Short mmCIF file of C-alpha atoms in Angstrom, two decimals:
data_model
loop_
_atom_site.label_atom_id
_atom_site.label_comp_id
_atom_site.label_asym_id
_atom_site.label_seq_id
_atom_site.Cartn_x
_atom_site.Cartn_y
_atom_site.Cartn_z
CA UNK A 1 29.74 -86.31 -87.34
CA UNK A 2 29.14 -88.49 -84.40
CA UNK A 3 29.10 -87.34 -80.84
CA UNK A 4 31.15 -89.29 -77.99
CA UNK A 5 28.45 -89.89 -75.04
CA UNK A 6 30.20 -88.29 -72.45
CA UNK A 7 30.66 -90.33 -69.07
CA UNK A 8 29.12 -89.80 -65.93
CA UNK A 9 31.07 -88.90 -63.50
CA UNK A 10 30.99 -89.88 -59.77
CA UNK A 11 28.15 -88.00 -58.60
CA UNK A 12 27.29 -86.83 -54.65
CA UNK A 13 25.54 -89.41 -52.67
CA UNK A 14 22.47 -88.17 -50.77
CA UNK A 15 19.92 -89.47 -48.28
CA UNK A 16 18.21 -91.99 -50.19
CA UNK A 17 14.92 -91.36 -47.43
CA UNK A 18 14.97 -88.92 -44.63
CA UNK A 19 12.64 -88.01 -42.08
CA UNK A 20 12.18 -84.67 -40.21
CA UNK A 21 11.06 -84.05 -36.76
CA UNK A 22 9.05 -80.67 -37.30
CA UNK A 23 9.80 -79.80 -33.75
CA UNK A 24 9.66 -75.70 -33.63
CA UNK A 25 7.52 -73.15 -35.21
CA UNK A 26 5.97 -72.93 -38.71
CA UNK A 27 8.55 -70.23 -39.29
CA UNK A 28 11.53 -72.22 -38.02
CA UNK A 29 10.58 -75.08 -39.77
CA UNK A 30 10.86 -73.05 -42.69
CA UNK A 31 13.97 -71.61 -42.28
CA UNK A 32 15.62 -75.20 -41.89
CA UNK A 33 14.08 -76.44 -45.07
CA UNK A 34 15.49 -73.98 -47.01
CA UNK A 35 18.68 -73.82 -44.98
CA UNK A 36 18.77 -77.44 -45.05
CA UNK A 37 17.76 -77.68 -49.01
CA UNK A 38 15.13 -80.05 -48.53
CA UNK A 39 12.92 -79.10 -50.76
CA UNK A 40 12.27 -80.94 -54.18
CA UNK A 41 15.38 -82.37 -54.22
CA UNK A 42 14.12 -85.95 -55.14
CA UNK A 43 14.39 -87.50 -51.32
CA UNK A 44 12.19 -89.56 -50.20
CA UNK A 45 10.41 -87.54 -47.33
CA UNK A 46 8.41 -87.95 -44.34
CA UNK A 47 7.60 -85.01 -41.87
CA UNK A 48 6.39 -85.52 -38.36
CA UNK A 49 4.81 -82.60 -37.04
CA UNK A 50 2.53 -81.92 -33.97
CA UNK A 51 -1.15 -82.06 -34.53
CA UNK A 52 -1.66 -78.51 -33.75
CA UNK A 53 1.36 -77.64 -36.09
CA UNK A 54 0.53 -79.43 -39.34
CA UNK A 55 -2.20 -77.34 -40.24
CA UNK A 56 -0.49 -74.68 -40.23
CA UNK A 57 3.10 -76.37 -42.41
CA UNK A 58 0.41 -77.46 -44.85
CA UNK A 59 -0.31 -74.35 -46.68
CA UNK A 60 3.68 -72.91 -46.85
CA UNK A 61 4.37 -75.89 -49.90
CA UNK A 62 7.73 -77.33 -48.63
CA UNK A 63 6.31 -81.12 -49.20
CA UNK A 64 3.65 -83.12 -50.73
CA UNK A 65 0.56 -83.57 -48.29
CA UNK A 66 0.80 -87.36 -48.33
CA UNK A 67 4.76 -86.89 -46.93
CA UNK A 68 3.26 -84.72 -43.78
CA UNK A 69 2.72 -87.03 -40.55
CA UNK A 70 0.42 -85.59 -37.76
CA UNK A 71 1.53 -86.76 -34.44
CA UNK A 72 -0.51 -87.09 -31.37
CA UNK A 73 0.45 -89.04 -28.10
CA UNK A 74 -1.90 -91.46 -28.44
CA UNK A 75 -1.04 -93.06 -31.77
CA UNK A 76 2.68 -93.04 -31.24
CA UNK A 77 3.17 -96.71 -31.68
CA UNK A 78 1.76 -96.73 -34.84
CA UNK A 79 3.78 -94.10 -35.77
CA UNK A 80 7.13 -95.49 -35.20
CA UNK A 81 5.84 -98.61 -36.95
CA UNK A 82 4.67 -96.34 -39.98
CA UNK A 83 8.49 -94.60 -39.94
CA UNK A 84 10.43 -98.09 -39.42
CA UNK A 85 8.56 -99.55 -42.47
CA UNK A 86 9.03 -96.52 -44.45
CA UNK A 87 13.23 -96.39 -43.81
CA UNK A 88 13.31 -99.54 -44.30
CA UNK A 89 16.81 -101.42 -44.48
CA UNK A 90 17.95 -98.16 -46.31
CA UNK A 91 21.99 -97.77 -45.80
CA UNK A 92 21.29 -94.33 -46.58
CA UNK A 93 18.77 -93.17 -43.90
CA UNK A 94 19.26 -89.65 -42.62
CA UNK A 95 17.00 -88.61 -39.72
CA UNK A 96 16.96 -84.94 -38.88
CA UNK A 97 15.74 -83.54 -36.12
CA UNK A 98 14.94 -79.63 -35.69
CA UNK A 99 16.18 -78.43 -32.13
CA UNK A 100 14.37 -74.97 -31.26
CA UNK A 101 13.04 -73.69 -27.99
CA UNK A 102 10.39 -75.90 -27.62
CA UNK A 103 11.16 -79.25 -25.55
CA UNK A 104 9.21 -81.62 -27.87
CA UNK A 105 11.30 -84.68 -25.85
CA UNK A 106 9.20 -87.24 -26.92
CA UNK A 107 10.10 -86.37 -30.05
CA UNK A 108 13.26 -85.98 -29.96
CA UNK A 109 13.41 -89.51 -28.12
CA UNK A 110 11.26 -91.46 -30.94
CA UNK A 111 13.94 -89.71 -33.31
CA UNK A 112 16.65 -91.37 -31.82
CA UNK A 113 14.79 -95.16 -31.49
CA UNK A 114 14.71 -95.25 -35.66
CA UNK A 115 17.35 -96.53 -37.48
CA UNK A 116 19.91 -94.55 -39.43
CA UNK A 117 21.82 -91.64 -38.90
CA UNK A 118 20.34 -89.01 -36.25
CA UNK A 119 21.00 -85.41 -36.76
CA UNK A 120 19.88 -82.74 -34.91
CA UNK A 121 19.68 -79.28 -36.34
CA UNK A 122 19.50 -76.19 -34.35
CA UNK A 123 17.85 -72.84 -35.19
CA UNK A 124 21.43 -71.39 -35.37
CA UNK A 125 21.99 -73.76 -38.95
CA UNK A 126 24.44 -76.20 -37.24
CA UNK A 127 23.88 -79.54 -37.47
CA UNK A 128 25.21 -81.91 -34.53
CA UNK A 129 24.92 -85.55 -35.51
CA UNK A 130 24.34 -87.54 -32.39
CA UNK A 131 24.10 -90.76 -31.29
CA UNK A 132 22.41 -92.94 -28.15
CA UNK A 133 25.57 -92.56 -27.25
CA UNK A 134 26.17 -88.92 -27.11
CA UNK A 135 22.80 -88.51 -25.63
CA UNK A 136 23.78 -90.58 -22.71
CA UNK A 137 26.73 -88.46 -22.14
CA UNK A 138 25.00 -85.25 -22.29
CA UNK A 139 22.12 -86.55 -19.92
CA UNK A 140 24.88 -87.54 -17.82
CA UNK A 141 26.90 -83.99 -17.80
CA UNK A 142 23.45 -82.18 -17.36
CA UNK A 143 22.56 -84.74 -14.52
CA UNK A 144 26.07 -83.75 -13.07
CA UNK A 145 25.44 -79.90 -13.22
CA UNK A 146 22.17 -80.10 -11.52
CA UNK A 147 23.76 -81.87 -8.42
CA UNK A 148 26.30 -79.47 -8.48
CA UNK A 149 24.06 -76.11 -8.64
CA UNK A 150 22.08 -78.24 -5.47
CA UNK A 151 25.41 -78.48 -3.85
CA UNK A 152 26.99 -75.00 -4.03
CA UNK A 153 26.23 -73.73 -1.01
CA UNK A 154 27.21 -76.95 0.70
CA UNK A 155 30.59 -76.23 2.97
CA UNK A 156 34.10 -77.34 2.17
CA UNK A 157 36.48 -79.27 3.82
CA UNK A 158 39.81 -78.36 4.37
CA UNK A 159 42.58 -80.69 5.08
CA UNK A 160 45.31 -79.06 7.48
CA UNK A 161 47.89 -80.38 5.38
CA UNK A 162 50.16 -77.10 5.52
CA UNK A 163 51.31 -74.40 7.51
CA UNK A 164 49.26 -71.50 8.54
CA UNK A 165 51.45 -69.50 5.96
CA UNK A 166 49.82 -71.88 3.20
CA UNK A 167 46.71 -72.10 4.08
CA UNK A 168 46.27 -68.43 4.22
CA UNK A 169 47.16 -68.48 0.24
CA UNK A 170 44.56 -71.37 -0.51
CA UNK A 171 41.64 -70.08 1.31
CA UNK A 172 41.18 -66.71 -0.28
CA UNK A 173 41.33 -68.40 -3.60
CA UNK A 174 38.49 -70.87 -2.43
CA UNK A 175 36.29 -68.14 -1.00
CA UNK A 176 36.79 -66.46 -4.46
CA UNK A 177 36.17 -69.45 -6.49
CA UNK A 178 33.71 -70.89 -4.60
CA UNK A 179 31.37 -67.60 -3.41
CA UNK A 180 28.83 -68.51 -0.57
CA UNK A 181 30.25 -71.81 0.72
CA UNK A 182 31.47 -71.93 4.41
CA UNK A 183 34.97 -73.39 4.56
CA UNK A 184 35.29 -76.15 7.43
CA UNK A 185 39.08 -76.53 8.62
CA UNK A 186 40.25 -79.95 9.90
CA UNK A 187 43.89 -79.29 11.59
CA UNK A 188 46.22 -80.58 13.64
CA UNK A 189 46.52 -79.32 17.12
CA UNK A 190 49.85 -77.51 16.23
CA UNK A 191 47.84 -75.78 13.91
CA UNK A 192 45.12 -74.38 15.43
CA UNK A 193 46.36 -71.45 16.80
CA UNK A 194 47.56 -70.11 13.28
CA UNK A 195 45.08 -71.07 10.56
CA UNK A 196 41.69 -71.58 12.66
CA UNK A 197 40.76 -67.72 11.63
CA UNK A 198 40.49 -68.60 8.43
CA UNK A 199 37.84 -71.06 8.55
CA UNK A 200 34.34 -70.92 9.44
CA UNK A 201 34.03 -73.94 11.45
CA UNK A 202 37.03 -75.96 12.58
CA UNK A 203 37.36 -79.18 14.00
CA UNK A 204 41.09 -80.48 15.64
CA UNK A 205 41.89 -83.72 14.76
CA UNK A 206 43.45 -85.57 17.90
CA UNK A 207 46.93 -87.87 17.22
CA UNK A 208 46.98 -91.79 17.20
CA UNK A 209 45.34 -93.73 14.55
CA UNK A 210 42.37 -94.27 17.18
CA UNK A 211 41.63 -90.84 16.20
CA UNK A 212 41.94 -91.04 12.56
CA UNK A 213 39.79 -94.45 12.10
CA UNK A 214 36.95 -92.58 14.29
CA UNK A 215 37.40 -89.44 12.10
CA UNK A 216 37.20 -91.58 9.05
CA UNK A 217 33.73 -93.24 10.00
CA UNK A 218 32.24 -89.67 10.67
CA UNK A 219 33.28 -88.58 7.21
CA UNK A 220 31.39 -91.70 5.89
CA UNK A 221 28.09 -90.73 7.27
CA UNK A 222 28.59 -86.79 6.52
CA UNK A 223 30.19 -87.56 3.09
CA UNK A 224 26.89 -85.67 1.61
CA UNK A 225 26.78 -82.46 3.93
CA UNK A 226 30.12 -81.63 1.80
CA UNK A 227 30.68 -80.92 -1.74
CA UNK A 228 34.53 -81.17 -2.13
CA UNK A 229 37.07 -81.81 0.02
CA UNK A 230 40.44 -79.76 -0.60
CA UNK A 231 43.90 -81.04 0.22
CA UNK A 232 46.79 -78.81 0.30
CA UNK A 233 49.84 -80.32 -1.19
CA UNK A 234 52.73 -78.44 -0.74
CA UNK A 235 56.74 -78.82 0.07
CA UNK A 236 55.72 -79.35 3.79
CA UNK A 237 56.28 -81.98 5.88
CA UNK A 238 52.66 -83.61 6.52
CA UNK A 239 53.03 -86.53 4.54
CA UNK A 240 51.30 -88.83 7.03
CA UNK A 241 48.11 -86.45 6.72
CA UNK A 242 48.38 -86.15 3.44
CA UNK A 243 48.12 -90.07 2.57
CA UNK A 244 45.26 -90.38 5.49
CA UNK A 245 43.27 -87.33 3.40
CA UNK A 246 43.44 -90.03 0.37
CA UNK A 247 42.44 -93.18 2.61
CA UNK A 248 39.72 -91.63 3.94
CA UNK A 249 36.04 -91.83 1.96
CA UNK A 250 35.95 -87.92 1.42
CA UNK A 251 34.15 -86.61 -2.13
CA UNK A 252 35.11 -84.86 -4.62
CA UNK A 253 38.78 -84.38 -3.36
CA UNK A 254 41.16 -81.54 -4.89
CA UNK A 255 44.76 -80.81 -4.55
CA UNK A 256 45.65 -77.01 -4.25
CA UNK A 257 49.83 -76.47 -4.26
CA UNK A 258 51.72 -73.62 -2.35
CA UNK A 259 50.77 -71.03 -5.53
CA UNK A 260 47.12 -71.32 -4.62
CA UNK A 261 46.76 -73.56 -8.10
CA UNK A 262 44.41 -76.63 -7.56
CA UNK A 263 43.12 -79.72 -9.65
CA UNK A 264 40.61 -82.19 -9.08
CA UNK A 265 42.14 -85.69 -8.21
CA UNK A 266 39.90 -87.28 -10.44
CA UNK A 267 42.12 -86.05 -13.56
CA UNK A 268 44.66 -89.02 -13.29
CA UNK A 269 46.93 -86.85 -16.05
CA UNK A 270 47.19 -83.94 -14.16
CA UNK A 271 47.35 -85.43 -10.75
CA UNK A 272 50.29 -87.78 -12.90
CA UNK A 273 52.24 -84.48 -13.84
CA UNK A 274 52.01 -82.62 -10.80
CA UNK A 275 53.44 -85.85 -9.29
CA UNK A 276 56.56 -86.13 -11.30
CA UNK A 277 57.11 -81.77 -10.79
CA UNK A 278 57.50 -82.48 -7.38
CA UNK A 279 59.70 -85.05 -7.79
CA UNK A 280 61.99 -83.67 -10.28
CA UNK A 281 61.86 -80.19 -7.94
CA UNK A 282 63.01 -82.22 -4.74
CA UNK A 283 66.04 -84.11 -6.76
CA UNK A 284 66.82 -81.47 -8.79
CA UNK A 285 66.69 -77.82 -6.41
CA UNK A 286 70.36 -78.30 -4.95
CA UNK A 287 71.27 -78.61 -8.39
CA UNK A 288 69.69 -75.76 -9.78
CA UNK A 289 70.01 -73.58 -6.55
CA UNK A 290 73.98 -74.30 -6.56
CA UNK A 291 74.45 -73.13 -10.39
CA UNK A 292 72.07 -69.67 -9.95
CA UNK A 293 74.12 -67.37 -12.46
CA UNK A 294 76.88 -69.58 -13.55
CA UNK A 295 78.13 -70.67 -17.50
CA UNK A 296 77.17 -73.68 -18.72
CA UNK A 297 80.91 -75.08 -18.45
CA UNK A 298 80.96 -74.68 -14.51
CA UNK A 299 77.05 -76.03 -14.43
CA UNK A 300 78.33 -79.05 -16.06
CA UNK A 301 81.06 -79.43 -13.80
CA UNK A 302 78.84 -78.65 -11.20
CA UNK A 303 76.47 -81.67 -11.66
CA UNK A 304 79.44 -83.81 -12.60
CA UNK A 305 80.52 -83.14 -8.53
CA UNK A 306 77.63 -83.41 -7.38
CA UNK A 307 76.33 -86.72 -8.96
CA UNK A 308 79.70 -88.26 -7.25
CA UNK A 309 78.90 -86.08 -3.76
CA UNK A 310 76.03 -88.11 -3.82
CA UNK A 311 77.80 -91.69 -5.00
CA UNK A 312 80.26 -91.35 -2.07
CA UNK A 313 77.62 -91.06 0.55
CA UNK A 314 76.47 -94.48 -0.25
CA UNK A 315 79.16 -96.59 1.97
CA UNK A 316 78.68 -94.41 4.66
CA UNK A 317 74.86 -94.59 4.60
CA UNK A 318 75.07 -98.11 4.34
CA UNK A 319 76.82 -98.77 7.34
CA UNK A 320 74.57 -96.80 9.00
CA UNK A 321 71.78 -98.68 8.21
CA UNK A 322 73.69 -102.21 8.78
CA UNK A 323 74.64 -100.89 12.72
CA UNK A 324 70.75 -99.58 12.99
CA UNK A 325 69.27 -102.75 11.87
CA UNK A 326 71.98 -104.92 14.24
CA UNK A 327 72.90 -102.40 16.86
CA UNK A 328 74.07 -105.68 18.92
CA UNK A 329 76.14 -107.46 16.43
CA UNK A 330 79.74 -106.20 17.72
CA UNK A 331 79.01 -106.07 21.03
CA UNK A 332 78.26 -110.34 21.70
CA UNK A 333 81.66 -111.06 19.00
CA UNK A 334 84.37 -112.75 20.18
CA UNK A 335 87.05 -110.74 21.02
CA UNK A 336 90.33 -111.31 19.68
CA UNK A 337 93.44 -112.21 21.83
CA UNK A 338 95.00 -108.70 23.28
CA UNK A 339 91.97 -106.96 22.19
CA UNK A 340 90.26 -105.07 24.53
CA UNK A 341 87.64 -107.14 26.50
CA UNK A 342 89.53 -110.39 26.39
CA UNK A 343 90.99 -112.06 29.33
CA UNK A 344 92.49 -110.36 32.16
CA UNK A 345 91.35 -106.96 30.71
CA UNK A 346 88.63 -104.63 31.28
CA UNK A 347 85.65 -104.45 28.83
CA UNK A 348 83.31 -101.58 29.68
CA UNK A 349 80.43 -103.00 27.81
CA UNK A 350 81.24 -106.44 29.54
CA UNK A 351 81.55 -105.22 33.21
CA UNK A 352 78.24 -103.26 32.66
CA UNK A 353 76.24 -106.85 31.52
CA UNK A 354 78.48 -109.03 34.18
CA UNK A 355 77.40 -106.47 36.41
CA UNK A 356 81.09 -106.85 37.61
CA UNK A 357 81.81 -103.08 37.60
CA UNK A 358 85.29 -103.89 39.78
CA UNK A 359 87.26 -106.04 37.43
CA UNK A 360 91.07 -104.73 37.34
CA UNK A 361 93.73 -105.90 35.24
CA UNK A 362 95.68 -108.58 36.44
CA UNK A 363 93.11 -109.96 38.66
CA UNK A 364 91.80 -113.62 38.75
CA UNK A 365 88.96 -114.71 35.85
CA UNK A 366 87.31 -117.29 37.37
CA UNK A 367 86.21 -120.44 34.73
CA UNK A 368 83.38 -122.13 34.49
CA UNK A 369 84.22 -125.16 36.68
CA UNK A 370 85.09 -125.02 40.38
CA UNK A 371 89.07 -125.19 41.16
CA UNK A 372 90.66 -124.34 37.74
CA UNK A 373 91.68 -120.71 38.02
CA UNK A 374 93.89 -118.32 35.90
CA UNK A 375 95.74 -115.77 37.53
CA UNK A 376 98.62 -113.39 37.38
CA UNK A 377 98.62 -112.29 41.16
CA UNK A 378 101.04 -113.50 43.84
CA UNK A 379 99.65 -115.75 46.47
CA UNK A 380 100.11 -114.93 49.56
#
């Protein structure tokens, strides 16, 4: 009877060496070894531990004594040196790194500086692979919610960039959203007298552009003393203080529309959308407005109209824009025989250049040279 030796199948790759950062409690260390199944499973091991934590890991048998590392501050060079030769040029180094209450940053930074795959395993049993990479971002999101907790209390501007009727929908929505922070208004003159109750400070922004470049060099120096600057966006017409608000070196700007809904500017895709709503809301109202209630057959018909409402206004706008652009044109043409303003007849626009106000029909035109007249009157 012979036997067939069976065939191995593909069998689960593992860490081929792995070290652990024993940065928490004997008891959480614990937990993550069995959690993490680290024990006697035929990995090559090293554990770095604290000095004043190894003693105590020693005697709960989750690794060999010789796999236990002892760390101390001063011999951290050597250490790293110790782990690089141990991993190696491994393609299957794991380093895990036990994230508990404790800081332990050095640590957690000498983790990160050996080759291999980092992962970092909280008490809660999920593990978070991270890179130098990821670290940088989340020093750089934590770094950005410190400066704003400093900066909560600072005030925030205001554009007046709507009506009184507006603004009086966006500011109750800031002082909710943003509790504490003094609201500085900076309005037009024509808009003093109906939204400066609303603000806590208020400064009037005089017209002429002398006024806006000396505004905009203030809000250089001060750009600090502010943490955001709103600008209200909505279907008003303040479209000249609405593109100054972007010119101007203001931080952390935020549109906020008619609804009391705002976005920060700084999120190109939403800034992008709300964009193209307002445009398809300004082409498209009359449309919608003029079909309220109506079957689809008549709304077709509707837009059919309207599209060539809007065709035949073309010519006429054109021509308009050709007699704005040469408003003289017509006047210095030469006049056709018989036409009004030719010879022998009154031209109002003539008599008023001339400054001949008395010409009459029928009366003598005098030529440019002396002696050669044309006339239709009898001589006397």
């Amino acid at each position: 009877m012979s036997h067939t030796p069976a065939v191995p199948g593909p069998q689960p790759k593992g860490p081929a060496k792995l070290v652990y950062f024993a940065t928490g409690s004997p008891a959480e260390v614990a937990a993550d070894f069995e959690r993490l199944e680290l024990a006697g499973n035929g990995t090559q091991l090293r554990v770095v531990a604290p000095s004043y934590t190894a003693g105590a890991l020693r005697p709960l048998g989750l690794f060999r004594p010789e796999e236990l590392l002892p760390y101390q501050p001063a011999l951290a060079p050597f250490l790293w040196l110790r782990l690089l030769a141990f991993l190696g040029f491994s393609r299957r180094a794991v380093v895990v790194c036990l994230s508990a209450r404790q800081r332990f940053r050095f640590l957690k930074f000498l983790a990160l500086t050996l080759r291999g795959r980092v992962i970092f395993s909280p008490t809660s049993g999920e593990r978070v692979p991270l890179s130098p990479l990821d670290l940088a971002g989340i020093w750089l999101r934590q770094t950005l919610d410190a400066r704003e907790e400093r900066r909560k209390n600072f005030p925030i501007g205001v554009i007046g960039s709507a009506s009184g009727y507006y603004l009086g929908k966006i500011v109750p929505v800031l002082r909710a959203r943003y509790p504490g922070a003094p609201l500085h208004g900076l309005l037009l003159p024509q808009g003093t007298a109906s939204a400066a109750h609303l603000f806590d400070s208020v400064q009037v922004l005089q017209p002429g552009w002398w006024s806006v470049l000396r505004e905009g060099f203030r809000l250089a120096r001060s750009r600090n003393l502010y943490q955001r600057w709103v600008v209200p966006c909505t279907n008003e017409p303040y479209r000249r203080l609405k593109l100054v608000a972007f010119v101007w070196p203001l931080s952390r700007r935020q549109i906020y529309n008619e609804l009391g809904d705002g976005f920060p500017v700084r999120k190109t895709r939403t800034l992008w959308g709300h964009f193209r709503w307002r445009l398809r809301d300004r082409l498209t109202y009359q449309i919608v407005a003029g079909t309220a209630g109506r079957s689809w057959p008549l709304r077709a018909v509707h837009l059919v109209l309207y599209g060539l409402r809007l065709l035949s206004a073309v010519p006429v706008l054109t021509m308009a824009r050709l007699r704005a652009l040469h408003p003289r044109r017509s006047r210095h043409s030469k006049a056709p025989a018989g036409a009004p303003g030719a010879a022998g007849e009154w031209s109002g626009y003539e008599g008023l250049e001339s400054g001949r106000i008395g010409l009459a029909r029928g009366s003598s035109v005098t030529s440019g040279s002396a002696g050669d007249t044309q006339g239709t009157g009898d001589a006397d």
